[in-house]
Coordinates of C-alpha atoms in Angstrom, one line a residue:
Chain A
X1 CA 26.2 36.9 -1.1
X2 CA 29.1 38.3 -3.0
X3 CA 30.3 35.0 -4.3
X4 CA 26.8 33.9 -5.1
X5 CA 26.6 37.3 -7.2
X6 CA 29.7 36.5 -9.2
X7 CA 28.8 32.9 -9.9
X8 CA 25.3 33.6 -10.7
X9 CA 26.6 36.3 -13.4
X10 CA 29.2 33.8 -14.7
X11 CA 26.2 30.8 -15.2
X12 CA 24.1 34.1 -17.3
X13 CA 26.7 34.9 -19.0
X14 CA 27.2 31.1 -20.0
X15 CA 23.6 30.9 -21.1
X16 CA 23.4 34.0 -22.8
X17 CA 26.4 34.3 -25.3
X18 CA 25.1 37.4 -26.6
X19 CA 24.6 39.4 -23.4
X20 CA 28.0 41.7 -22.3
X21 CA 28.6 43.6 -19.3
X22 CA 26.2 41.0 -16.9
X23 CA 26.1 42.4 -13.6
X24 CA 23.8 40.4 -10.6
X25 CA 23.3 42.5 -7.6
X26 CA 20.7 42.5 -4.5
X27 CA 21.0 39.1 -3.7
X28 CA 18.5 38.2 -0.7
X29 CA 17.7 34.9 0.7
X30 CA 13.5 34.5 1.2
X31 CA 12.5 33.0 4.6
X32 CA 10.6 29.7 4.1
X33 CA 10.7 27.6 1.9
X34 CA 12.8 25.0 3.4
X35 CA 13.1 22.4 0.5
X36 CA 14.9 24.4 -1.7
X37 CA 17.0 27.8 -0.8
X38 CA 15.7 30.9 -2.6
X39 CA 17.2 33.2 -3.4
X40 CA 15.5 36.9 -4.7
X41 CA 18.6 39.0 -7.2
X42 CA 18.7 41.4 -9.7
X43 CA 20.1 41.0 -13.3
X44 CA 20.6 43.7 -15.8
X45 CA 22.8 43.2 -19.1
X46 CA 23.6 44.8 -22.3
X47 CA 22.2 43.0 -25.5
X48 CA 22.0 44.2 -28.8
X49 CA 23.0 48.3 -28.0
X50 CA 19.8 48.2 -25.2
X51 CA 20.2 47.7 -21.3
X52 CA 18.7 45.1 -20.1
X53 CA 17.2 44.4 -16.5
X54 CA 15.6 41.7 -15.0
X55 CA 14.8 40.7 -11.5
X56 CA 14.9 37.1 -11.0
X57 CA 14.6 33.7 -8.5
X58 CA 16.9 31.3 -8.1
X59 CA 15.8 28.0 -6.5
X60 CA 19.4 25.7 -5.2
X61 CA 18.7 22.5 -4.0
X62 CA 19.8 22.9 0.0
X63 CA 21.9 20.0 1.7
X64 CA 19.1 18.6 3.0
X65 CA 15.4 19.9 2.8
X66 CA 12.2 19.5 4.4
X67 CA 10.6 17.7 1.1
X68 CA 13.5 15.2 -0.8
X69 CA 12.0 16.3 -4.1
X70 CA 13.9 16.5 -7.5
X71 CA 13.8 20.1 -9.1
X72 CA 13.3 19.1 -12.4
X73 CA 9.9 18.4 -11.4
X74 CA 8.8 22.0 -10.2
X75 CA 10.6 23.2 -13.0
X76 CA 8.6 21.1 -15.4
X77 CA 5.1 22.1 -13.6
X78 CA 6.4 25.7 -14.3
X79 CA 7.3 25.0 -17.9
X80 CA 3.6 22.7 -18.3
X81 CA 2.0 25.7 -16.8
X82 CA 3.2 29.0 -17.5
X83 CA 1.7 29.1 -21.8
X84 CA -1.7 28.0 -20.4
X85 CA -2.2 31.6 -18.5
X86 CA -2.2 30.0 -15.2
X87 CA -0.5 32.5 -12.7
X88 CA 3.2 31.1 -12.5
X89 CA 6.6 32.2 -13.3
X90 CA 8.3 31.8 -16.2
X91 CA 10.7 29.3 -15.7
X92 CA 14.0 30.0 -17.7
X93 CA 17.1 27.7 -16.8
X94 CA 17.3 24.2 -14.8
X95 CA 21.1 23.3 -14.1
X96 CA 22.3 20.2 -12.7
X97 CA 26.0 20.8 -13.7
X98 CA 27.1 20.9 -10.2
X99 CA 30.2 23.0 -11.1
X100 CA 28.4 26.4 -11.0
X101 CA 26.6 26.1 -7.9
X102 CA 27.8 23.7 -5.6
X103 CA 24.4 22.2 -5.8
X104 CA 21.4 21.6 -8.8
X105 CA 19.5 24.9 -9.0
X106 CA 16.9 26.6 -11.4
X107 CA 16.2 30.4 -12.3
X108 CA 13.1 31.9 -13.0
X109 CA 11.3 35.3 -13.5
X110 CA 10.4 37.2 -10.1
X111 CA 6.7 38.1 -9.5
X112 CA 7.6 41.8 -8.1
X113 CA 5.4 43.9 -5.9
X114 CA 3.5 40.7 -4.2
X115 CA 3.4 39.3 -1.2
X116 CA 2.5 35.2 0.1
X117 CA -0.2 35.1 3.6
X118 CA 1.0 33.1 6.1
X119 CA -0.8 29.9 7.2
X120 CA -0.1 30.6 10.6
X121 CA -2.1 34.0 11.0
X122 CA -5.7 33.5 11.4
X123 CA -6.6 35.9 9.1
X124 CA -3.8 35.8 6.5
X125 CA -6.0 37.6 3.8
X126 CA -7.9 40.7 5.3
X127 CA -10.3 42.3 3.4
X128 CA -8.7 40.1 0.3
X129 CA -10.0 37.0 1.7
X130 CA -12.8 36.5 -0.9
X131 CA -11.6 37.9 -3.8
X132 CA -8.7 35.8 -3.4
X133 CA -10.5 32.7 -2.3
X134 CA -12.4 33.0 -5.2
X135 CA -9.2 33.2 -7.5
X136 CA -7.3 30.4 -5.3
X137 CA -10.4 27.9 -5.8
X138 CA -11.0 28.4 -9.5
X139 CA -6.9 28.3 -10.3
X140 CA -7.1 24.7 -8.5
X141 CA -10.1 24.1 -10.6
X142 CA -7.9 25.0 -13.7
X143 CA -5.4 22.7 -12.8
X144 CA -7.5 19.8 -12.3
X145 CA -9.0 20.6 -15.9
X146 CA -5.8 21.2 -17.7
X147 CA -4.7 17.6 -19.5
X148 CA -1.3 16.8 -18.3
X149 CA -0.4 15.1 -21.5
X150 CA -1.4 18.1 -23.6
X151 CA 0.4 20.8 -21.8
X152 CA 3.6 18.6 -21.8
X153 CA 3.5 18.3 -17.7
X154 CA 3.0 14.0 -17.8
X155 CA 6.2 13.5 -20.2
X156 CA 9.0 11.5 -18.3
X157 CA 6.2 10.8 -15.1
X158 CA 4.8 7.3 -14.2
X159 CA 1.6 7.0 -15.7
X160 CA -0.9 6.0 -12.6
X161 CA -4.4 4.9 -13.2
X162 CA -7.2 6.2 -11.7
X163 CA -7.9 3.1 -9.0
X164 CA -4.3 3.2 -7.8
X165 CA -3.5 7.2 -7.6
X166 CA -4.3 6.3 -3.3
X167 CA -2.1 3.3 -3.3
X168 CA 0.8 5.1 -4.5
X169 CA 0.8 8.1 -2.3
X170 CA 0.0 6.3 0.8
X171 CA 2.6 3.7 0.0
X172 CA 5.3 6.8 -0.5
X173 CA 4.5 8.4 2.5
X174 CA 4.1 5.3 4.9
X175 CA 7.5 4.9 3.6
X176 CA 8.4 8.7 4.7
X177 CA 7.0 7.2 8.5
X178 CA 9.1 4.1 8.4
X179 CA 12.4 5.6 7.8
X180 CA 12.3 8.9 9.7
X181 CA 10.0 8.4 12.9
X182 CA 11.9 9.3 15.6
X183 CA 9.4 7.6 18.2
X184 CA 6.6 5.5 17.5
X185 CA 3.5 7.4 16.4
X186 CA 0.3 6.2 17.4
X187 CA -2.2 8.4 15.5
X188 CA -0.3 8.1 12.3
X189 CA 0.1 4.1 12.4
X190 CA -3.7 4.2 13.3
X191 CA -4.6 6.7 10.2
X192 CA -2.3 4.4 8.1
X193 CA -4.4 1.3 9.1
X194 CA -8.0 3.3 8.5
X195 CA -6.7 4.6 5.3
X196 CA -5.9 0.7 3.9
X197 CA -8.9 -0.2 5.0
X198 CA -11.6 2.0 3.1
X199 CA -10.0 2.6 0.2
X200 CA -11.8 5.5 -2.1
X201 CA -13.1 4.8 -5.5
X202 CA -11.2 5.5 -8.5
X203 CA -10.4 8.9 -9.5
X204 CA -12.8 10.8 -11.9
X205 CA -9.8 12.0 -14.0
X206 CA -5.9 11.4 -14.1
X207 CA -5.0 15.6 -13.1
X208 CA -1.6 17.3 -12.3
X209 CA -1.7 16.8 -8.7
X210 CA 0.1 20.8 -7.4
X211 CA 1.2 18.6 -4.4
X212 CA 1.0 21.8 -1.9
X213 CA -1.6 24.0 -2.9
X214 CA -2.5 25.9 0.3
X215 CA -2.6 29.3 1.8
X216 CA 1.1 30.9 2.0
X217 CA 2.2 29.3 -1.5
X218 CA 0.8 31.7 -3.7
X219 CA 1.7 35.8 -4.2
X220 CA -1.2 38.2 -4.6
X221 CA -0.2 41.5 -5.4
X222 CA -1.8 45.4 -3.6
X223 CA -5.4 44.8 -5.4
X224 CA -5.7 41.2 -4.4
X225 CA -4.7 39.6 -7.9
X226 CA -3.1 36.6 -7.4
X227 CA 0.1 36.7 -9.7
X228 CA 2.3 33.7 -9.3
X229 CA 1.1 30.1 -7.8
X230 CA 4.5 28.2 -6.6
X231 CA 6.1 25.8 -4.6
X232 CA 5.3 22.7 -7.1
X233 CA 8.1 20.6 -5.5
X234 CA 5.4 17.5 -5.1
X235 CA 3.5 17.4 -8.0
X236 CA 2.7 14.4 -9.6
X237 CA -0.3 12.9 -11.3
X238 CA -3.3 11.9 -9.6
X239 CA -6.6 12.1 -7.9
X240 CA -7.5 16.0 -8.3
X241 CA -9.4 15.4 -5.2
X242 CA -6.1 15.0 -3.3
X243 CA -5.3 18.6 -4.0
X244 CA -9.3 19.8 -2.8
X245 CA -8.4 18.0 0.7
X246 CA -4.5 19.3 1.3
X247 CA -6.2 23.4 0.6
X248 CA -8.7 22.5 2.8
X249 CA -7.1 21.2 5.7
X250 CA -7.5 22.6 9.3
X251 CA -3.4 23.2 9.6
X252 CA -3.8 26.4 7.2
X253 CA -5.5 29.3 8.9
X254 CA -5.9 28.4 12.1
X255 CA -8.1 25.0 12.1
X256 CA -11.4 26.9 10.8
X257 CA -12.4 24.1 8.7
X258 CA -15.5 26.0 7.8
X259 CA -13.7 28.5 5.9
X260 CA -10.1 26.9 4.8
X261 CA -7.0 28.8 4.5
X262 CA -8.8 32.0 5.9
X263 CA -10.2 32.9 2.3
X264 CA -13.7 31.7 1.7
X265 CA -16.6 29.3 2.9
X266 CA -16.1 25.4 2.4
X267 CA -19.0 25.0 0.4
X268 CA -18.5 27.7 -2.0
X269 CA -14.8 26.7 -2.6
X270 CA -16.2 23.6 -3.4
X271 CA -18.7 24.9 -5.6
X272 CA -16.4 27.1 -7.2
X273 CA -13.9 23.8 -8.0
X274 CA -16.1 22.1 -9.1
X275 CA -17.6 25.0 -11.5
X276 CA -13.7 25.4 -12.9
X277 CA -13.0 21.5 -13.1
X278 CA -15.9 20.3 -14.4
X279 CA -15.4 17.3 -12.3
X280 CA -17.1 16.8 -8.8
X281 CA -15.9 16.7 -5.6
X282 CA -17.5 13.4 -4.4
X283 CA -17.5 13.7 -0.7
X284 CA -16.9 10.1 0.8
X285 CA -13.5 10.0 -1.5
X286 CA -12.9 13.5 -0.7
X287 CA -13.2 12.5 2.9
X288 CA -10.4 10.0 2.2
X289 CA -8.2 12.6 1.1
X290 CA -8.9 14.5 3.8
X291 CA -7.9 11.8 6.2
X292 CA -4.6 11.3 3.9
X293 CA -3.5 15.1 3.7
X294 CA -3.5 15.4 7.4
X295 CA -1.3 12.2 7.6
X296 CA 1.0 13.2 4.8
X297 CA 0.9 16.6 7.1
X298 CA 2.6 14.5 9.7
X299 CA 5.0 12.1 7.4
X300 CA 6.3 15.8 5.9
X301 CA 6.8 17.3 9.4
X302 CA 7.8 14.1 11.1
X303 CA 10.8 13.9 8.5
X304 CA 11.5 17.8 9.4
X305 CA 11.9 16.8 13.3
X306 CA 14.3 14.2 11.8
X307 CA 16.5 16.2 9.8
X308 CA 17.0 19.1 12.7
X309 CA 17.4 16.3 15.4
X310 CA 19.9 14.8 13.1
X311 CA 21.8 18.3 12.6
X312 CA 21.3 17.2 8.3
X313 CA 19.5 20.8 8.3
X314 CA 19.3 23.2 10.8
X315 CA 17.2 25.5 9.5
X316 CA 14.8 26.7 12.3
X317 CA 11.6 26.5 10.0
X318 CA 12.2 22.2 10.6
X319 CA 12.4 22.5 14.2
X320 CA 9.0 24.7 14.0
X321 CA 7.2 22.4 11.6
X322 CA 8.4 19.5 13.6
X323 CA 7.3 21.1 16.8
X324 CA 3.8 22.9 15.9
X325 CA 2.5 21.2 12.5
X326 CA 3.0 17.3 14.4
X327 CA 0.6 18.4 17.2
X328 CA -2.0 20.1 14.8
X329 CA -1.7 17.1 12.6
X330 CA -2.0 14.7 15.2
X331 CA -4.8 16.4 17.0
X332 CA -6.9 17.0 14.2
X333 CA -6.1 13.0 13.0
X334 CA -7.1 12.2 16.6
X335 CA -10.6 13.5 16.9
X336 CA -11.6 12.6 13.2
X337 CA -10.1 9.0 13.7
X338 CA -11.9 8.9 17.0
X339 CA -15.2 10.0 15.3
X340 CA -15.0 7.3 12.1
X341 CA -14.0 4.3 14.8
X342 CA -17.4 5.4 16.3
X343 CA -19.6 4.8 13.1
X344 CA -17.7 2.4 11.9
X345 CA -18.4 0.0 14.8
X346 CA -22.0 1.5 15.2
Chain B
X1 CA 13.8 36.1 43.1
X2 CA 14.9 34.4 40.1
X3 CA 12.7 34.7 37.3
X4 CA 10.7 31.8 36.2
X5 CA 11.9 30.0 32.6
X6 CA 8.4 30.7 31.2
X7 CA 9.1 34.6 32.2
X8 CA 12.5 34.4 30.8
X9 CA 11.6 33.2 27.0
X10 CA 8.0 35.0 26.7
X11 CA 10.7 38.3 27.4
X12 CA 13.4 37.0 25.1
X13 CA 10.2 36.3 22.7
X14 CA 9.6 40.4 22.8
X15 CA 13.0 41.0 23.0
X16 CA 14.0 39.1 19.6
X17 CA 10.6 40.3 17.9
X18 CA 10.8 43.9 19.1
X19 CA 14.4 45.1 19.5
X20 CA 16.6 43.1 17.4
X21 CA 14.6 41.7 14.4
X22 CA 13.8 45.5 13.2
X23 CA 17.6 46.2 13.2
X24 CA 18.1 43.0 10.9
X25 CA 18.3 44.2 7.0
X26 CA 18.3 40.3 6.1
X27 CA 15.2 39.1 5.0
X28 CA 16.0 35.2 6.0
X29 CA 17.6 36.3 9.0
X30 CA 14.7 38.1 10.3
X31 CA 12.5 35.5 9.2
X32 CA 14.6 33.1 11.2
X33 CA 14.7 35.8 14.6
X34 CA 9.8 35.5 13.8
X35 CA 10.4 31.6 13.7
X36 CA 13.1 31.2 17.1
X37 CA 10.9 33.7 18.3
X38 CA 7.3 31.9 18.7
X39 CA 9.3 28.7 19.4
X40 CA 10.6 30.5 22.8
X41 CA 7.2 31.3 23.3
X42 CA 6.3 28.2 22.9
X43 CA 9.1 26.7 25.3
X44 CA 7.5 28.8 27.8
X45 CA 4.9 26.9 28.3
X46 CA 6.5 23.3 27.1
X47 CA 9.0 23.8 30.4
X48 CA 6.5 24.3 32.9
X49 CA 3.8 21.3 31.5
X50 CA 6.8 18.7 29.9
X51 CA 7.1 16.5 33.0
X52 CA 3.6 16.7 33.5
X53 CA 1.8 15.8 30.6
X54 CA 4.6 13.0 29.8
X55 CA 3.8 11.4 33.2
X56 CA -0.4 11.9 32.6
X57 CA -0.2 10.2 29.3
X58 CA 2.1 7.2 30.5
X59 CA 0.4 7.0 33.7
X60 CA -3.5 6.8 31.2
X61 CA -1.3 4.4 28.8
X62 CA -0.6 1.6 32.1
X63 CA -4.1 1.7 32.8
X64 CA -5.6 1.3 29.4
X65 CA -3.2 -1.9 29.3
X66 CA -4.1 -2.9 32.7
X67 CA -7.7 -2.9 31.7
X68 CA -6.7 -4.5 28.4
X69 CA -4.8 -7.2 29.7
X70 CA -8.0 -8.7 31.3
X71 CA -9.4 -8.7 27.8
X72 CA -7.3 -9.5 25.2
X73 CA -7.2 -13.3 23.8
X74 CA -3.4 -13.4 22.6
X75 CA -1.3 -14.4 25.6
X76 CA 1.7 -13.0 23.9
X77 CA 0.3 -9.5 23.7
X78 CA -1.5 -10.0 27.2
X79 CA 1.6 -10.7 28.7
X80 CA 3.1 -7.6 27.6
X81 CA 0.0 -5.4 28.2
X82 CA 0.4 -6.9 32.1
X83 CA 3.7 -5.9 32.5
X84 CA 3.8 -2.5 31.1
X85 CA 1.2 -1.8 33.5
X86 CA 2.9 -2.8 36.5
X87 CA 6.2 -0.4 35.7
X88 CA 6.2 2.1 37.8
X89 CA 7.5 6.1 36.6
X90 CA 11.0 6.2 37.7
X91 CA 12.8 9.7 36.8
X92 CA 11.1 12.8 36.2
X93 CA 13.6 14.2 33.6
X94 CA 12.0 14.5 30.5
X95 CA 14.1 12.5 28.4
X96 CA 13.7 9.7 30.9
X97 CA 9.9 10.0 30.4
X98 CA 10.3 10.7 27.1
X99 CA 11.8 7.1 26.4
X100 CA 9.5 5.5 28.7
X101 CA 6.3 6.8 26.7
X102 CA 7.5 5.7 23.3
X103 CA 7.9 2.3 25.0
X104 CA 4.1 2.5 25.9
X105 CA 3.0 4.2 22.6
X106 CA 4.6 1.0 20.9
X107 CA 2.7 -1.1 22.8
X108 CA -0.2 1.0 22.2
X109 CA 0.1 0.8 18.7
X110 CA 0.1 -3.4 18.5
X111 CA -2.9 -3.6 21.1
X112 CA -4.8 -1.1 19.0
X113 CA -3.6 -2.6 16.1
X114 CA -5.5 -5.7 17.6
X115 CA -8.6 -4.5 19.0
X116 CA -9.6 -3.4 15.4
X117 CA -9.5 -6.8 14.4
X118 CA -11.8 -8.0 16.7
X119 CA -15.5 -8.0 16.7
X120 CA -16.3 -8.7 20.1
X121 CA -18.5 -6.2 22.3
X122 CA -15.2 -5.6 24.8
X123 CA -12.8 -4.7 21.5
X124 CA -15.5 -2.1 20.5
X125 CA -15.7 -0.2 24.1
X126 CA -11.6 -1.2 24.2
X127 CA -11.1 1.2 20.9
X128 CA -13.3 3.9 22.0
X129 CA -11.4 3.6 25.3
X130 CA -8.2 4.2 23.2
X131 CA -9.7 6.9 21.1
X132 CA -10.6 8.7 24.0
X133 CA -6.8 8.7 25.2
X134 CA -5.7 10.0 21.9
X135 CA -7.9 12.4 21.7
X136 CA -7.2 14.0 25.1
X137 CA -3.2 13.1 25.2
X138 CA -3.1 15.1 21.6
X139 CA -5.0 18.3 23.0
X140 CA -2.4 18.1 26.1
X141 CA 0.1 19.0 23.9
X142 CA -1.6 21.6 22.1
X143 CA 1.3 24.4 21.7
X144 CA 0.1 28.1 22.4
X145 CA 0.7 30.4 19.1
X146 CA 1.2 34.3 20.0
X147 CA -1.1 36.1 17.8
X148 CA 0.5 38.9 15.6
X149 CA -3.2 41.1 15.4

């Protein structure tokens, strides 16, 4: 962590001429996380005759990650985002000059005195979970609201129109299937095949699409605020609905669909969505997302399996994702599969 | 007595949780310990079921295609359903069953694949004969979760 000390305070020191004396100490790696490495330090520097401190995050592109995602693009969401008073950190340098890191990287401000719930524990929000749900529901709201040209998120993205926002994710993470499958999947080829053929109407408004908005990527702090919404690696425009489905699926919390992500009851996240939005959460296209969340579930945890198997990553988080997420995914594909083949042959 | 495997990793799993990951002052390394931690617990039970539920779900696969092969229209595929069904299970490792049931689970996936796109009363009981499989070869594999409290 030394090294990483020194070469961090050499990069600061190149972006801020006018700081002396820059010193980066307590450099600690976060757990999780595994499409980027993060990294949790402390800066302090002397500008203009005053001391300055600042605790910050680095984000380095690993060698391989769970999600092949281009950092510019969380960076950006962070940059779109952080004016509007949505809870995320201030993003404040995106390097691809691969001479001061080995790898592409991007520093922002560190959310201090917080702490992320995990989607694994049942009840990852104790006596938080409705105050936060609350909060969680009525931030994804906000996003859907927010107008992507406006806050400067859609510059340099494909423009998508509303009818084809399905198309395009499907097609991208069919691809994900094909390419890193490491045995043939029944359940996903079958979602795949249910999926072409009912697609959902058009969305109701081109949104920024968070990508992986879900318990466990978000920091509340000791009175149950939340402070800092992250993990932005997918997002894209598209069907706000898309992001409804993936923070409500069974995977977070325990597979308690009746009150996602352990915060608070289904209908009254919905209600609460739609309230910030101002859009509605149809529930036959919402139902399609649905379907397709727990399928890109699989596509993001088949490629995991791929990349431990292959020894690209080793980072024990794949083997764990590969392992635990595919059979959730899978079984909770299975029996909603099983129950749509039903009516639709009724 | 030797102790079982599923003994051995559900005491590594309170070993790594409860003696070494509180003398770890890395954050990511003691993340890492939680993570290799519920995956031994995890392998506890995965060794003792592996063979088991590998040769359960090939052995439900041969008989769906059995059944299938009396069905189907497309000689090709009816061929193929035939003679998967006749295999028999040869070794028990689990790689060995391993390969064997991604063999069948391709073949599931082009009958399947077919069945939907037929109308015919037998393709209808055919797919909910197949979703039934599914349903119960997924829960199979369920993998136990310790709970933290």
């Amino acid at each position: 962590m030394e090294d990483l000390a020194r070469r961090v305070a050499a990069y600061l020191a190149h972006r801020m001429p006018q700081a002396s004396n820059i010193e980066v100490s307590r450099v600690s790696r976060i757990h999780g996380g595994a499409s980027r490495e993060t990294f949790r330090l402390h800066a302090s520097w002397e500008e203009g005759g005053a001391k300055v401190e600042r605790p910050l995050i680095l984000r380095r592109d690993p060698v391989a990650s769970l999600i092949e995602t281009e950092r510019d693009l969380e960076y950006n969401a962070y940059r779109a985002f952080h004016p509007t008073g949505l809870p995320v950190p201030e993003p404040l340098y995106l390097e691809t000059d691969l001479s001061w890191l080995d790898r592409p990287f991007f520093v922002m401000e560190q959310i201090e005195g917080c702490q992320a719930g995990s989607p694994f524990n049942a009840e990852p929000y104790g006596n938080f979970a409705e105050k936060i749900g609350r909060q969680f529901w009525t931030h994804l709201g906000h996003i859907a609201a927010a107008d992507p040209h406006g806050i400067g998120f859609a510059a340099n993205m494909d423009p998508i129109a509303p009818e084809e926002c399905w198309k395009r994710e499907l097609e991208k993470w069919e691809k994900v299937i094909d390419e890193d499958e490491l045995e043939p999947q029944p359940v996903a080829r079958a979602a795949i095949r249910w999926l072409k053929r009912n697609p959902p109407s058009p969305a109701e408004k081109i949104s920024v699409v968070h990508g992986d908005y879900r318990t466990g990527n978000f920091l509340f702090d000791a009175e149950g605020n939340i402070r800092a919404i992250l993990d932005w690696e997918m997002c894209h425009l598209g069907d706000p609905l898309e992001d409804v489905a993936w923070a409500v699926d069974p995977l977070w919390a325990h597979e308690r669909p009746e009150r996602p992500g352990g915060m608070i009851a289904r209908d009254e996240a919905i209600r609460l969505w739609e309230e910030a939005s101002g859009l509605k959460a149809d529930p036959v296209r919402l139902r399609w997302w649905e379907i397709f969340n727990s399928l890109k579930g699989l596509a993001i945890w088949i490629s995991a399996g791929k990349e431990y198997q292959t020894g690209a990553n080793r980072d024990p988080v794949l083997a764990f994702s590969s392992w635990y997420c595919t059979d959730v995914h899978n079984r909770v594909l299975a029996r909603r599969l099983a129950e749509l083949s039903k009516e639709g042959r009724a | 007595m030797k102790p079982d495997v599923g003994t051995v990793m559900q005491g590594f799993f309170g070993t790594l949780l409860g003696d070494i990951a509180p003398h770890l002052n890395a954050e990511y390394s003691m993340g890492n310990v939680g993570i290799m931690g519920m995956m031994m617990f995890m392998t506890a039970e995965e060794y003792d079921r592996a063979a088991d539920i590998r040769v359960a779900e090939n052995a439900e696969m041969r008989s769906l295609f059995s059944h299938a092969a009396a069905l189907v229209t497309d000689d090709a595929l009816k061929k193929k359903l035939a003679a998967a069904a006749s295999e028999k299970e040869g070794s028990l490792r689990v790689t060995a069953l391993n390969a064997r049931n991604a063999a069948l689970a391709a073949l599931l996936i082009e009958l399947q694949t077919h069945v939907e796109a037929s109308d015919a009363s037998w393709a209808r009981n055919l797919e909910a004969r197949i979703w039934d499989h599914l349903v119960a070869a997924t829960e199979r594999r369920k993998l136990p979760l310790p709970s933290f409290g």
